Amino acid sequence: MDSYSDPTAVYAALAGFYLTFFIFLIAVYVVGSIFMMKIFDKAGVQGRWRAWVPIYNQMVFLKLGDLSPWLILITIVASVIPILNFFTGIASAVLLCIAAWRIGLKLQKGAGWVVLYFFLSIVWLGINAFDKSRWNPNIAPASWAGNGFFGDRTVWQGVPVQPSAAPAGGYGAPQGYQPPAAQGYAAPAAPQQPTYPQPPQGFQPPAAPQAPQQGFQPPAAPQAPPVTPPAAAPAAPVTPPAPPVTPPAPPAPPAPPAAAPDAPANGEQPSE
């Protein structure tokens, strides 16, 4: 009996094929979720579980790409209608490519990287997940930021609002915007105030001095001792004037010689 004509063998081969394909899809989904989880970490998304929930992870992906997250949900719901399956599939692919382009800009990637995402999205996710790029939220808002249908207007706890989610006619971020932390693009933190040691428990600070009562006169300040003028220096001794010099008396005139007595005549002796 030919084995190709045995239905059991055909069913077994089909079952093996579908099982292998299912395992392959599960592996691709797990790897893709790990890559998306790393990208969410760079974007500052809180809660890694968001990358593992089907459909919801694509909604967060669109939100990070400056698109309304409800667009992907609309396309999935519209795909239930058989005639719209083809168009909703194209719309979903276009939305994801636009979100990947905006996310790539925030991860320092050019617009050409969208081609890689379109053909090999798993490779695009892996490169952006593990390279050294950092999330930069300070890029120019998207051109559709003011559109009420395509622009992101949702605020989810744990998912940072992107700067392109701006009101119509302006580029300001909506109230409650918080840039992702620890990405290297946040403004520098204000310097912390120095901390001082706290007093021990039960410590009572000393009471402030009370104001003097009425009528209280504070003691007078001690008077400075009188300043005694310095004693005058003793006067220098006065040198007495020199006595006047008396001119010497003129010499007395010589006395006239006494007259000699007359000699006695004839040899007589003078009588006594």
XYZ file of C-alpha atoms in Angstrom:
272
model
C 0.000 0.000 0.000
C 1.363 3.427 -0.980
C 2.118 5.622 2.009
C 0.990 8.742 0.112
C -2.505 7.345 -0.154
C -2.727 6.671 3.566
C -4.750 9.519 5.165
C -3.165 8.853 8.516
C 0.320 9.606 7.214
C -0.922 12.789 5.525
C -2.592 13.979 8.718
C 0.509 13.186 10.733
C 2.661 15.181 8.312
C 0.271 18.113 8.453
C 0.142 17.933 12.229
C 3.931 17.917 12.403
C 4.121 20.888 10.047
C 1.578 22.931 11.977
C 3.212 22.043 15.301
C 6.598 23.111 13.995
C 5.145 26.340 12.611
C 3.355 27.034 15.894
C 6.555 26.507 17.876
C 8.353 28.807 15.449
C 5.725 31.514 15.939
C 5.965 31.168 19.715
C 9.751 31.476 19.554
C 9.522 34.548 17.322
C 6.973 36.130 19.668
C 9.124 35.470 22.741
C 12.255 36.881 21.101
C 10.324 39.880 19.755
C 8.851 40.567 23.206
C 12.305 40.507 24.759
C 13.563 42.984 22.166
C 10.524 45.213 22.607
C 10.958 45.063 26.380
C 14.486 46.451 26.017
C 13.234 49.278 23.786
C 10.505 50.082 26.314
C 13.172 50.293 29.010
C 15.091 52.841 26.946
C 11.920 54.875 26.478
C 11.276 54.958 30.231
C 8.196 52.708 30.204
C 7.498 51.298 33.638
C 6.496 47.659 33.816
C 8.177 45.154 31.526
C 4.992 43.108 31.353
C 3.637 45.595 28.797
C 5.926 44.099 26.139
C 4.472 40.591 26.651
C 0.759 41.320 26.320
C -0.471 40.756 22.741
C -2.046 43.768 20.982
C -1.359 45.922 24.031
C 2.372 45.931 23.285
C 1.606 47.234 19.787
C -0.555 49.965 21.298
C 2.348 51.067 23.516
C 4.629 50.867 20.459
C 2.349 53.264 18.560
C 2.151 55.581 21.543
C 5.950 55.811 21.706
C 5.865 56.483 17.956
C 3.668 59.597 18.436
C 0.514 57.903 17.151
C -2.759 57.292 18.895
C -2.638 53.773 20.380
C -6.285 53.216 19.543
C -5.551 53.161 15.811
C -4.105 49.643 15.932
C -7.115 48.484 17.944
C -9.459 49.940 15.321
C -7.692 48.064 12.533
C -7.857 44.775 14.458
C -11.561 45.187 15.153
C -12.219 46.166 11.523
C -10.391 43.057 10.291
C -13.320 40.953 11.550
C -15.235 42.085 8.468
C -14.060 39.757 5.665
C -14.090 42.392 2.953
C -11.823 44.654 5.026
C -9.172 42.082 5.901
C -6.804 43.119 3.147
C -7.125 46.842 3.780
C -6.840 46.588 7.580
C -3.694 44.484 7.160
C -2.119 47.188 5.007
C -3.247 49.898 7.427
C -1.706 48.034 10.388
C 1.603 47.643 8.544
C 1.657 51.344 7.624
C 0.915 52.436 11.190
C 3.647 50.226 12.629
C 6.164 51.489 10.067
C 5.350 55.107 10.909
C 5.732 54.360 14.626
C 9.031 52.578 13.941
C 10.260 55.635 12.017
C 9.461 57.977 14.909
C 10.953 55.612 17.489
C 14.059 55.254 15.334
C 14.497 59.034 15.318
C 14.475 59.025 19.107
C 17.093 56.268 19.068
C 19.391 58.183 16.689
C 18.377 56.173 13.601
C 17.748 57.583 10.150
C 14.577 57.210 8.097
C 16.155 54.436 6.011
C 15.880 52.041 8.934
C 12.143 51.791 8.278
C 12.913 49.577 5.250
C 14.628 47.098 7.569
C 11.622 47.147 9.874
C 9.244 46.522 6.977
C 11.061 43.392 5.797
C 12.710 42.132 9.003
C 11.062 43.738 11.996
C 12.652 41.228 14.385
C 16.131 42.337 13.271
C 15.182 46.015 13.642
C 13.936 45.361 17.165
C 17.077 43.438 18.092
C 19.457 46.146 16.890
C 17.638 48.962 18.672
C 17.253 46.868 21.795
C 20.908 46.055 22.376
C 22.887 48.837 20.710
C 24.300 51.778 22.656
C 21.695 54.265 21.529
C 19.866 56.325 24.141
C 16.323 57.616 24.084
C 16.026 61.270 23.094
C 12.551 62.699 23.707
C 13.579 66.218 22.660
C 12.965 65.836 18.944
C 10.582 67.988 16.948
C 6.936 66.982 17.289
C 5.331 65.035 14.488
C 3.463 66.876 11.768
C 0.217 65.194 12.823
C 0.625 66.160 16.488
C -2.322 68.542 16.346
C -4.625 66.065 14.619
C -7.331 64.766 16.925
C -7.512 61.367 15.210
C -3.887 60.437 14.543
C -2.200 62.427 17.326
C -1.623 60.830 20.705
C -3.865 62.228 23.435
C -3.838 59.331 25.894
C -2.149 59.429 29.285
C -1.291 56.012 30.730
C 0.289 55.560 34.102
C 3.821 54.252 33.626
C 4.079 55.251 29.957
C 5.718 58.653 29.374
C 3.796 61.101 27.232
C 5.792 61.984 24.139
C 6.549 65.630 23.305
C 4.731 65.324 19.993
C 1.487 64.853 21.889
C 0.915 68.604 21.771
C -2.333 70.572 21.503
C -3.337 71.875 18.123
C -1.451 74.960 17.023
C 1.411 74.563 19.501
C 4.411 72.489 20.371
C 4.064 72.443 24.142
C 3.730 69.130 25.926
C 0.418 68.405 27.676
C 0.060 68.769 31.393
C 1.592 65.894 33.270
C 4.430 65.295 30.833
C 7.428 63.600 32.409
C 10.466 62.775 30.297
C 11.923 59.290 30.736
C 14.544 59.121 33.440
C 18.077 57.744 33.270
C 18.457 58.242 29.523
C 21.152 60.908 29.537
C 18.919 63.686 28.138
C 17.211 64.860 31.292
C 18.007 68.268 32.683
C 20.643 68.265 35.373
C 19.279 67.890 38.848
C 19.388 70.781 41.224
C 22.220 70.593 43.744
C 21.157 68.995 46.979
C 21.211 70.967 50.154
C 23.855 69.850 52.646
C 22.502 67.759 55.476
C 23.383 68.568 59.031
C 23.406 66.186 61.992
C 20.096 66.070 63.785
C 19.988 66.763 67.544
C 19.363 63.754 69.782
C 15.803 62.815 70.579
C 14.407 64.836 73.476
C 16.898 67.636 73.059
C 15.445 71.005 74.002
C 17.138 74.053 72.574
C 18.079 76.722 75.142
C 15.408 79.327 75.721
C 15.915 82.678 74.165
C 16.927 85.441 76.636
C 13.917 87.362 77.856
C 13.599 91.094 77.358
C 14.323 93.217 80.475
C 11.290 94.110 82.523
C 9.880 97.607 82.566
C 11.851 99.900 84.819
C 14.895 97.742 84.776
C 18.015 99.734 84.211
C 20.956 97.840 82.975
C 24.157 98.485 84.917
C 26.085 101.415 83.679
C 29.161 100.684 81.786
C 32.308 101.316 83.849
C 33.778 104.704 83.207
C 37.163 104.912 81.743
C 39.823 106.148 84.205
C 40.800 109.795 83.731
C 43.659 110.257 81.500
C 46.586 111.808 83.456
C 48.594 114.063 81.266
C 52.154 112.969 81.088
C 54.537 114.854 83.487
C 56.459 117.638 81.917
C 60.064 116.898 81.323
C 62.434 118.722 83.766
C 63.767 121.963 82.413
C 67.335 121.995 81.423
C 69.569 123.792 84.009
C 70.135 127.404 83.199
C 73.783 128.223 82.825
C 74.506 131.356 84.857
C 75.847 134.179 82.869
C 79.549 134.727 83.044
C 80.570 137.516 85.454
C 81.533 140.703 83.792
C 85.214 141.060 83.268
C 86.616 144.129 85.257
C 89.205 145.821 83.292
C 92.474 146.101 85.172
C 93.137 149.349 86.979
C 95.582 151.582 85.276
C 98.973 151.638 86.923
C 99.499 154.383 89.551
C 101.789 157.120 88.555
C 105.202 156.907 90.133
C 105.711 158.925 93.331
C 107.986 161.884 93.042
C 111.383 161.390 94.595
C 111.915 162.927 98.093
C 114.092 165.960 98.358
C 117.568 165.299 99.616
C 118.642 167.232 102.704
C 120.995 169.979 102.229
C 124.676 169.053 102.780
C 126.472 170.913 105.564
C 129.042 173.258 104.587
C 132.756 172.847 105.434
C 132.530 169.251 106.191
C 130.387 169.610 109.140
C 128.345 166.777 110.290
C 124.776 167.283 110.314
C 123.490 167.713 113.679
C 121.277 165.180 114.997
